[in-house]
PDB file of C-alpha atoms in Angstrom:
ATOM      1  CA  MET A1000      69.724  82.391  70.218  1.00 76.00           C
ATOM      2  CA  ASN A1001      67.786  86.165  71.736  1.00 93.00           C
ATOM      3  CA  ARG A1002      68.349  84.643  75.150  1.00 97.00           C
ATOM      4  CA  VAL A1003      68.779  87.945  76.238  1.00 98.00           C
ATOM      5  CA  GLN A1004      66.492  89.231  73.360  1.00 98.00           C
ATOM      6  CA  GLY A1005      65.131  92.691  74.559  1.00 96.00           C
ATOM      7  CA  LYS A1006      67.535  94.051  77.478  1.00 98.00           C
ATOM      8  CA  THR A1007      69.507  96.353  77.270  1.00 98.00           C
ATOM      9  CA  ALA A1008      73.935  96.007  78.992  1.00 98.00           C
ATOM     10  CA  ILE A1009      75.750  97.714  79.956  1.00 98.00           C
ATOM     11  CA  VAL A1010      79.482  96.647  80.101  1.00 98.00           C
ATOM     12  CA  THR A1011      82.725  98.373  80.402  1.00 98.00           C
ATOM     13  CA  GLY A1012      86.096  97.926  79.403  1.00 98.00           C
ATOM     14  CA  GLY A1013      84.034  96.250  76.358  1.00 98.00           C
ATOM     15  CA  ALA A1014      86.698  97.576  73.378  1.00 97.00           C
ATOM     16  CA  SER A1015      88.675  94.851  73.988  1.00 96.00           C
ATOM     17  CA  GLY A1016      89.793  91.156  75.589  1.00 96.00           C
ATOM     18  CA  ILE A1017      87.135  89.776  77.764  1.00 98.00           C
ATOM     19  CA  GLY A1018      85.516  92.405  77.322  1.00 98.00           C
ATOM     20  CA  GLU A1019      85.143  92.331  73.710  1.00 98.00           C
ATOM     21  CA  GLY A1020      83.481  89.112  74.140  1.00 98.00           C
ATOM     22  CA  ILE A1021      81.376  89.640  76.034  1.00 98.00           C
ATOM     23  CA  VAL A1022      79.603  92.650  74.440  1.00 98.00           C
ATOM     24  CA  ARG A1023      79.707  90.744  71.058  1.00 98.00           C
ATOM     25  CA  ALA A1024      77.981  87.441  72.884  1.00 98.00           C
ATOM     26  CA  LEU A1025      75.389  89.792  74.371  1.00 98.00           C
ATOM     27  CA  VAL A1026      74.048  91.320  71.320  1.00 98.00           C
ATOM     28  CA  ALA A1027      74.534  88.038  69.412  1.00 98.00           C
ATOM     29  CA  GLU A1028      72.184  86.567  71.196  1.00 98.00           C
ATOM     30  CA  GLY A1029      70.198  89.744  70.960  1.00 98.00           C
ATOM     31  CA  ALA A1030      70.608  92.403  74.243  1.00 98.00           C
ATOM     32  CA  ASN A1031      70.921  95.886  72.927  1.00 98.00           C
ATOM     33  CA  VAL A1032      74.628  96.425  74.587  1.00 98.00           C
ATOM     34  CA  VAL A1033      75.938 100.118  75.425  1.00 98.00           C
ATOM     35  CA  PHE A1034      79.787  99.496  76.149  1.00 98.00           C
ATOM     36  CA  GLY A1035      82.149 101.750  77.638  1.00 98.00           C
ATOM     37  CA  ASP A1036      85.913 102.294  77.236  1.00 98.00           C
ATOM     38  CA  ILE A1037      88.703 104.716  77.583  1.00 97.00           C
ATOM     39  CA  ASP A1038      90.159 103.792  74.182  1.00 97.00           C
ATOM     40  CA  ALA A1039      87.793 105.277  71.847  1.00 97.00           C
ATOM     41  CA  ASP A1040      89.185 104.397  68.480  1.00 98.00           C
ATOM     42  CA  LYS A1041      88.783 100.869  69.319  1.00 97.00           C
ATOM     43  CA  GLY A1042      85.633 101.721  70.925  1.00 98.00           C
ATOM     44  CA  ARG A1043      83.721 102.687  67.544  1.00 98.00           C
ATOM     45  CA  ALA A1044      85.281 100.610  65.904  1.00 98.00           C
ATOM     46  CA  LEU A1045      83.549  97.608  67.148  1.00 98.00           C
ATOM     47  CA  ALA A1046      80.373  99.980  67.369  1.00 98.00           C
ATOM     48  CA  GLU A1047      80.050 100.284  63.565  1.00 98.00           C
ATOM     49  CA  SER A1048      81.175  96.251  63.043  1.00 98.00           C
ATOM     50  CA  LEU A1049      78.149  95.596  65.972  1.00 98.00           C
ATOM     51  CA  GLY A1050      75.672  97.124  63.663  1.00 98.00           C
ATOM     52  CA  ALA A1051      72.426  99.766  65.462  1.00 97.00           C
ATOM     53  CA  LYS A1052      72.891  97.420  68.787  1.00 98.00           C
ATOM     54  CA  ALA A1053      75.792  98.405  69.582  1.00 98.00           C
ATOM     55  CA  VAL A1054      76.286 101.792  71.117  1.00 98.00           C
ATOM     56  CA  PHE A1055      79.828 102.890  72.410  1.00 98.00           C
ATOM     57  CA  GLN A1056      79.879 105.789  75.287  1.00 98.00           C
ATOM     58  CA  ARG A1057      83.778 106.517  75.990  1.00 98.00           C
ATOM     59  CA  HIS A1058      83.723 105.937  79.436  1.00 98.00           C
ATOM     60  CA  ASP A1059      86.147 105.917  82.753  1.00 98.00           C
ATOM     61  CA  ALA A1060      84.960 103.461  85.115  1.00 98.00           C
ATOM     62  CA  THR A1061      86.778 105.307  88.006  1.00 98.00           C
ATOM     63  CA  SER A1062      84.925 108.486  87.389  1.00 98.00           C
ATOM     64  CA  GLU A1063      81.280 109.051  88.828  1.00 98.00           C
ATOM     65  CA  GLN A1064      80.414 111.338  86.798  1.00 98.00           C
ATOM     66  CA  SER A1065      81.986 109.448  83.641  1.00 98.00           C
ATOM     67  CA  TRP A1066      79.319 106.483  85.222  1.00 98.00           C
ATOM     68  CA  ARG A1067      75.977 109.616  84.557  1.00 98.00           C
ATOM     69  CA  ASP A1068      76.725 109.716  81.486  1.00 98.00           C
ATOM     70  CA  MET A1069      76.798 106.485  80.752  1.00 98.00           C
ATOM     71  CA  LEU A1070      73.410 105.306  82.362  1.00 98.00           C
ATOM     72  CA  ALA A1071      72.528 109.186  80.291  1.00 97.00           C
ATOM     73  CA  ALA A1072      73.595 107.290  77.226  1.00 97.00           C
ATOM     74  CA  ALA A1073      71.762 104.256  77.765  1.00 98.00           C
ATOM     75  CA  GLU A1074      67.842 105.647  78.626  1.00 97.00           C
ATOM     76  CA  LYS A1075      68.518 107.767  75.527  1.00 97.00           C
ATOM     77  CA  ALA A1076      69.993 104.894  73.535  1.00 97.00           C
ATOM     78  CA  PHE A1077      67.475 102.298  74.915  1.00 98.00           C
ATOM     79  CA  GLY A1078      65.342 104.006  77.223  1.00 97.00           C
ATOM     80  CA  THR A1079      66.534 101.206  80.392  1.00 97.00           C
ATOM     81  CA  VAL A1080      68.828  99.029  81.357  1.00 98.00           C
ATOM     82  CA  ASN A1081      68.305  95.275  82.690  1.00 98.00           C
ATOM     83  CA  VAL A1082      72.519  94.036  82.991  1.00 98.00           C
ATOM     84  CA  LEU A1083      75.399  95.709  84.206  1.00 99.00           C
ATOM     85  CA  VAL A1084      78.697  93.490  83.260  1.00 99.00           C
ATOM     86  CA  ASN A1085      81.701  95.315  85.717  1.00 98.00           C
ATOM     87  CA  ASN A1086      84.066  94.395  83.772  1.00 98.00           C
ATOM     88  CA  VAL A1087      87.077  96.664  83.986  1.00 97.00           C
ATOM     89  CA  GLY A1088      90.742  95.816  85.981  1.00 96.00           C
ATOM     90  CA  GLY A1089      93.903  95.461  85.339  1.00 94.00           C
ATOM     91  CA  LEU A1090      96.908  95.287  87.520  1.00 92.00           C
ATOM     92  CA  GLU A1091     100.385  96.306  88.704  1.00 93.00           C
ATOM     93  CA  ALA A1092     102.994  94.125  89.417  1.00 94.00           C
ATOM     94  CA  ALA A1093     105.974  94.809  92.762  1.00 96.00           C
ATOM     95  CA  PRO A1094     107.797  93.417  95.145  1.00 97.00           C
ATOM     96  CA  LEU A1095     104.912  94.087  98.641  1.00 96.00           C
ATOM     97  CA  GLU A1096     107.821  96.250 100.201  1.00 97.00           C
ATOM     98  CA  THR A1097     107.924  99.110  97.262  1.00 97.00           C
ATOM     99  CA  TRP A1098     103.974  99.063  97.592  1.00 98.00           C
ATOM    100  CA  ASP A1099     102.698 102.659  99.015  1.00 97.00           C
ATOM    101  CA  GLY A1100      99.203 104.360  98.961  1.00 98.00           C
ATOM    102  CA  ALA A1101      99.180 105.908  96.016  1.00 97.00           C
ATOM    103  CA  LYS A1102      99.927 102.857  93.866  1.00 97.00           C
ATOM    104  CA  PHE A1103      97.708 100.002  96.428  1.00 98.00           C
ATOM    105  CA  GLN A1104      94.962 103.512  95.638  1.00 98.00           C
ATOM    106  CA  ARG A1105      95.391 103.101  91.905  1.00 98.00           C
ATOM    107  CA  ALA A1106      94.395  99.391  92.038  1.00 98.00           C
ATOM    108  CA  LEU A1107      91.237  99.486  94.236  1.00 98.00           C
ATOM    109  CA  ASP A1108      90.660 102.732  92.375  1.00 98.00           C
ATOM    110  CA  LEU A1109      90.625  99.945  89.298  1.00 98.00           C
ATOM    111  CA  ASN A1110      89.431  96.907  90.101  1.00 98.00           C
ATOM    112  CA  LEU A1111      87.405  97.302  93.024  1.00 98.00           C
ATOM    113  CA  PHE A1112      85.820 101.667  92.891  1.00 98.00           C
ATOM    114  CA  SER A1113      85.561 100.675  89.262  1.00 98.00           C
ATOM    115  CA  ALA A1114      82.455  97.928  90.148  1.00 98.00           C
ATOM    116  CA  PHE A1115      81.413 100.007  93.278  1.00 98.00           C
ATOM    117  CA  PHE A1116      80.463 103.237  91.073  1.00 98.00           C
ATOM    118  CA  GLY A1117      78.582 101.086  88.968  1.00 98.00           C
ATOM    119  CA  VAL A1118      76.599  99.065  91.057  1.00 98.00           C
ATOM    120  CA  THR A1119      75.717 102.490  92.861  1.00 98.00           C
ATOM    121  CA  ALA A1120      74.735 103.902  89.267  1.00 98.00           C
ATOM    122  CA  VAL A1121      72.246 101.582  87.815  1.00 98.00           C
ATOM    123  CA  THR A1122      70.189 100.270  91.120  1.00 98.00           C
ATOM    124  CA  PRO A1123      68.091 103.542  91.107  1.00 98.00           C
ATOM    125  CA  ILE A1124      67.485 102.404  87.257  1.00 97.00           C
ATOM    126  CA  MET A1125      66.814  98.864  87.431  1.00 98.00           C
ATOM    127  CA  LYS A1126      64.697  99.053  91.124  1.00 98.00           C
ATOM    128  CA  LYS A1127      62.668 101.392  88.482  1.00 97.00           C
ATOM    129  CA  ALA A1128      62.604  98.689  85.656  1.00 95.00           C
ATOM    130  CA  GLY A1129      61.602  95.241  88.511  1.00 97.00           C
ATOM    131  CA  GLY A1130      64.596  93.726  88.669  1.00 98.00           C
ATOM    132  CA  GLY A1131      67.742  93.682  86.990  1.00 98.00           C
ATOM    133  CA  SER A1132      71.129  91.427  86.971  1.00 99.00           C
ATOM    134  CA  ILE A1133      74.751  92.857  88.070  1.00 99.00           C
ATOM    135  CA  ILE A1134      77.571  91.255  87.614  1.00 99.00           C
ATOM    136  CA  ASN A1135      81.107  91.860  88.393  1.00 98.00           C
ATOM    137  CA  ILE A1136      83.956  90.317  86.883  1.00 98.00           C
ATOM    138  CA  ALA A1137      86.814  89.700  88.923  1.00 98.00           C
ATOM    139  CA  SER A1138      89.176  86.674  88.849  1.00 97.00           C
ATOM    140  CA  MET A1139      91.109  83.970  90.640  1.00 95.00           C
ATOM    141  CA  ALA A1140      92.506  86.057  92.381  1.00 96.00           C
ATOM    142  CA  ALA A1141      89.455  86.493  94.292  1.00 97.00           C
ATOM    143  CA  MET A1142      89.903  82.793  95.830  1.00 96.00           C
ATOM    144  CA  ARG A1143      94.088  82.652  97.252  1.00 95.00           C
ATOM    145  CA  GLY A1144      96.866  85.073  97.362  1.00 95.00           C
ATOM    146  CA  TYR A1145      99.722  86.038  94.668  1.00 93.00           C
ATOM    147  CA  PRO A1146     102.651  87.206  94.836  1.00 95.00           C
ATOM    148  CA  ALA A1147     103.386  90.981  93.826  1.00 96.00           C
ATOM    149  CA  ILE A1148      99.931  92.098  93.040  1.00 96.00           C
ATOM    150  CA  ILE A1149      98.472  93.034  96.562  1.00 98.00           C
ATOM    151  CA  GLY A1150      96.896  95.473  95.128  1.00 98.00           C
ATOM    152  CA  TYR A1151      94.988  93.658  92.794  1.00 97.00           C
ATOM    153  CA  VAL A1152      94.287  90.753  95.366  1.00 98.00           C
ATOM    154  CA  SER A1153      93.346  92.667  97.612  1.00 98.00           C
ATOM    155  CA  ALA A1154      90.676  94.444  95.867  1.00 98.00           C
ATOM    156  CA  LYS A1155      89.233  91.329  94.134  1.00 98.00           C
ATOM    157  CA  TRP A1156      88.265  89.686  97.247  1.00 98.00           C
ATOM    158  CA  ALA A1157      86.773  92.804  97.933  1.00 98.00           C
ATOM    159  CA  VAL A1158      85.153  92.952  94.967  1.00 98.00           C
ATOM    160  CA  ARG A1159      83.612  89.337  96.048  1.00 98.00           C
ATOM    161  CA  GLY A1160      82.169  90.802  99.110  1.00 98.00           C
ATOM    162  CA  MET A1161      80.634  93.705  97.724  1.00 98.00           C
ATOM    163  CA  THR A1162      78.421  90.793  94.902  1.00 98.00           C
ATOM    164  CA  LYS A1163      77.301  88.844  98.274  1.00 98.00           C
ATOM    165  CA  ALA A1164      76.354  92.309 100.433  1.00 98.00           C
ATOM    166  CA  ALA A1165      74.824  93.766  97.158  1.00 99.00           C
ATOM    167  CA  ALA A1166      73.562  90.266  96.078  1.00 99.00           C
ATOM    168  CA  VAL A1167      71.216  90.514  99.709  1.00 98.00           C
ATOM    169  CA  GLU A1168      70.167  93.970  99.853  1.00 98.00           C
ATOM    170  CA  LEU A1169      68.898  93.726  96.501  1.00 98.00           C
ATOM    171  CA  GLY A1170      67.103  91.170  96.679  1.00 98.00           C
ATOM    172  CA  ALA A1171      63.891  92.196  97.056  1.00 98.00           C
ATOM    173  CA  TYR A1172      64.056  94.283  93.876  1.00 98.00           C
ATOM    174  CA  GLY A1173      64.309  91.384  91.758  1.00 98.00           C
ATOM    175  CA  ILE A1174      67.929  92.557  91.043  1.00 99.00           C
ATOM    176  CA  ARG A1175      70.554  89.635  90.675  1.00 99.00           C
ATOM    177  CA  VAL A1176      74.454  90.144  91.866  1.00 99.00           C
ATOM    178  CA  ASN A1177      77.164  87.761  91.105  1.00 99.00           C
ATOM    179  CA  ALA A1178      81.132  87.313  90.360  1.00 98.00           C
ATOM    180  CA  VAL A1179      82.523  85.954  87.563  1.00 98.00           C
ATOM    181  CA  HIS A1180      85.924  84.151  88.202  1.00 98.00           C
ATOM    182  CA  PRO A1181      88.345  84.084  85.459  1.00 97.00           C
ATOM    183  CA  GLY A1182      91.420  82.523  85.229  1.00 95.00           C
ATOM    184  CA  GLN A1183      94.513  82.378  82.697  1.00 94.00           C
ATOM    185  CA  THR A1184      92.681  84.029  79.664  1.00 94.00           C
ATOM    186  CA  GLN A1185      94.666  84.924  76.789  1.00 92.00           C
ATOM    187  CA  THR A1186      93.876  88.614  75.685  1.00 90.00           C
ATOM    188  CA  PRO A1187      96.390  91.577  74.237  1.00 84.00           C
ATOM    189  CA  ALA A1188      96.658  92.756  77.560  1.00 80.00           C
ATOM    190  CA  THR A1189      98.095  89.406  78.556  1.00 83.00           C
ATOM    191  CA  GLU A1190     100.536  88.641  76.482  1.00 78.00           C
ATOM    192  CA  LYS A1191     103.400  89.701  78.537  1.00 75.00           C
ATOM    193  CA  ALA A1192     101.889  87.272  80.893  1.00 79.00           C
ATOM    194  CA  PRO A1193     103.758  84.041  82.842  1.00 82.00           C
ATOM    195  CA  PHE A1194     100.895  81.840  82.415  1.00 87.00           C
ATOM    196  CA  LYS A1195     101.169  78.016  82.410  1.00 88.00           C
ATOM    197  CA  THR A1196      98.582  75.316  81.946  1.00 91.00           C
ATOM    198  CA  GLU A1197     100.375  72.442  83.587  1.00 90.00           C
ATOM    199  CA  HIS A1198      97.903  72.784  86.391  1.00 89.00           C
ATOM    200  CA  VAL A1199      94.575  74.287  84.533  1.00 94.00           C
ATOM    201  CA  ALA A1200      92.354  70.731  84.518  1.00 94.00           C
ATOM    202  CA  LEU A1201      91.507  71.900  80.193  1.00 95.00           C
ATOM    203  CA  LYS A1202      95.088  71.868  79.549  1.00 94.00           C
ATOM    204  CA  ARG A1203      94.436  74.833  77.536  1.00 95.00           C
ATOM    205  CA  LEU A1204      94.663  79.237  78.892  1.00 95.00           C
ATOM    206  CA  GLY A1205      91.062  80.354  78.235  1.00 96.00           C
ATOM    207  CA  GLN A1206      89.754  82.803  75.516  1.00 97.00           C
ATOM    208  CA  PRO A1207      87.544  86.389  76.159  1.00 97.00           C
ATOM    209  CA  ASP A1208      84.018  84.038  74.592  1.00 98.00           C
ATOM    210  CA  ASP A1209      84.731  80.770  77.157  1.00 98.00           C
ATOM    211  CA  ILE A1210      84.041  84.528  80.031  1.00 98.00           C
ATOM    212  CA  ALA A1211      81.524  85.794  77.927  1.00 98.00           C
ATOM    213  CA  GLN A1212      78.713  82.532  78.024  1.00 98.00           C
ATOM    214  CA  ILE A1213      78.763  82.340  81.663  1.00 98.00           C
ATOM    215  CA  VAL A1214      78.088  85.822  81.650  1.00 98.00           C
ATOM    216  CA  LEU A1215      75.651  85.649  78.845  1.00 98.00           C
ATOM    217  CA  PHE A1216      73.917  83.116  81.401  1.00 98.00           C
ATOM    218  CA  LEU A1217      73.879  85.039  84.324  1.00 98.00           C
ATOM    219  CA  ALA A1218      72.168  87.967  81.840  1.00 98.00           C
ATOM    220  CA  SER A1219      69.776  86.081  80.736  1.00 98.00           C
ATOM    221  CA  ASP A1220      66.607  84.742  82.351  1.00 98.00           C
ATOM    222  CA  ASP A1221      67.957  81.008  82.413  1.00 98.00           C
ATOM    223  CA  ALA A1222      70.324  82.442  85.809  1.00 98.00           C
ATOM    224  CA  ARG A1223      66.644  84.218  87.324  1.00 98.00           C
ATOM    225  CA  TRP A1224      66.707  82.005  90.816  1.00 98.00           C
ATOM    226  CA  VAL A1225      70.736  82.456  90.891  1.00 98.00           C
ATOM    227  CA  THR A1226      72.070  85.623  92.291  1.00 99.00           C
ATOM    228  CA  GLY A1227      75.426  86.141  94.774  1.00 98.00           C
ATOM    229  CA  ALA A1228      77.058  83.457  93.779  1.00 98.00           C
ATOM    230  CA  ASP A1229      80.836  82.615  92.522  1.00 98.00           C
ATOM    231  CA  TYR A1230      81.680  81.619  89.206  1.00 98.00           C
ATOM    232  CA  MET A1231      84.200  80.010  88.793  1.00 97.00           C
ATOM    233  CA  ALA A1232      86.035  80.500  84.974  1.00 97.00           C
ATOM    234  CA  ASP A1233      89.719  78.914  85.645  1.00 96.00           C
ATOM    235  CA  GLY A1234      89.279  75.707  83.842  1.00 96.00           C
ATOM    236  CA  GLY A1235      89.607  73.771  86.593  1.00 95.00           C
ATOM    237  CA  GLU A1236      93.016  75.860  88.368  1.00 94.00           C
ATOM    238  CA  LEU A1237      92.051  75.553  91.446  1.00 93.00           C
ATOM    239  CA  ALA A1238      89.979  73.080  91.664  1.00 92.00           C
ATOM    240  CA  GLY A1239      93.642  71.348  92.331  1.00 86.00           C
ATOM    241  CA  ASP A1240      97.228  71.757  93.532  1.00 60.00           C
ATOM    242  CA  ALA A1241      97.749  75.093  91.725  1.00 51.00           C
ATOM    243  CA  THR A1242     101.102  76.866  92.106  1.00 55.00           C
ATOM    244  CA  TYR A1243     101.468  80.317  90.737  1.00 53.00           C
ATOM    245  CA  ALA A1244     104.933  81.581  89.007  1.00 51.00           C
ATOM    246  CA  GLY A1245     104.627  85.114  90.128  1.00 55.00           C
ATOM    247  CA  TYR A1246     104.672  88.930  87.573  1.00 51.00           C
ATOM    248  CA  PRO A1247     107.221  90.398  86.284  1.00 49.00           C
ATOM    249  CA  GLU A1248     108.377  93.332  88.491  1.00 44.00           C
ATOM    250  CA  ASP A1249     108.567  95.264  85.243  1.00 37.00           C
TER     251      ASP A1249
END
């Protein structure tokens, strides 16, 4: 208990799914959490249920101004920021030949630029604080190719590269930067995904708290010697001969 006591975390996409699991885990272990989401109703309800340690801020992670507002809210509520969890993401599935520049840019905005804006936003305050932990939620799609989601795959590979570049640059300031790569995880947003468990070593789908516990470790001082790392959270799927059925085109 209290593994992140006294730390202040920002979590994006925190109103449901994996983000909600991360918010709950951090609060349960003593952190102050400012979390954002575009779903204000769910966000406010979650914050109210968690008490004074959780503050909701309506947040569009693809907007630099919204990031400035998020940092201001965190500093006003708790004084500083020690942990950032870039959790926002989403995919659009379509055959390769139907992709155009606008669709590809949407995928990059949601899955890459949202994290980039977060990293650049918190770096000055973490430098001032003498360190911190940045955790980018990527995907097992950052480790291999998948059909019909070229924008998502491209963005997640870029998040992985950004994580390593930032870790090298920011390590001298005590700022650790790591990536978590969820596999097939059961959330409200993935209800229609064609998930299968026959290639998952642990023979089940992941749950939000499975991902949250890895984030909790990386946010804590237990991970003080860990930076630039990739943490697979896929139940062992990519450890074997995984195949993939593809996403429905609609």
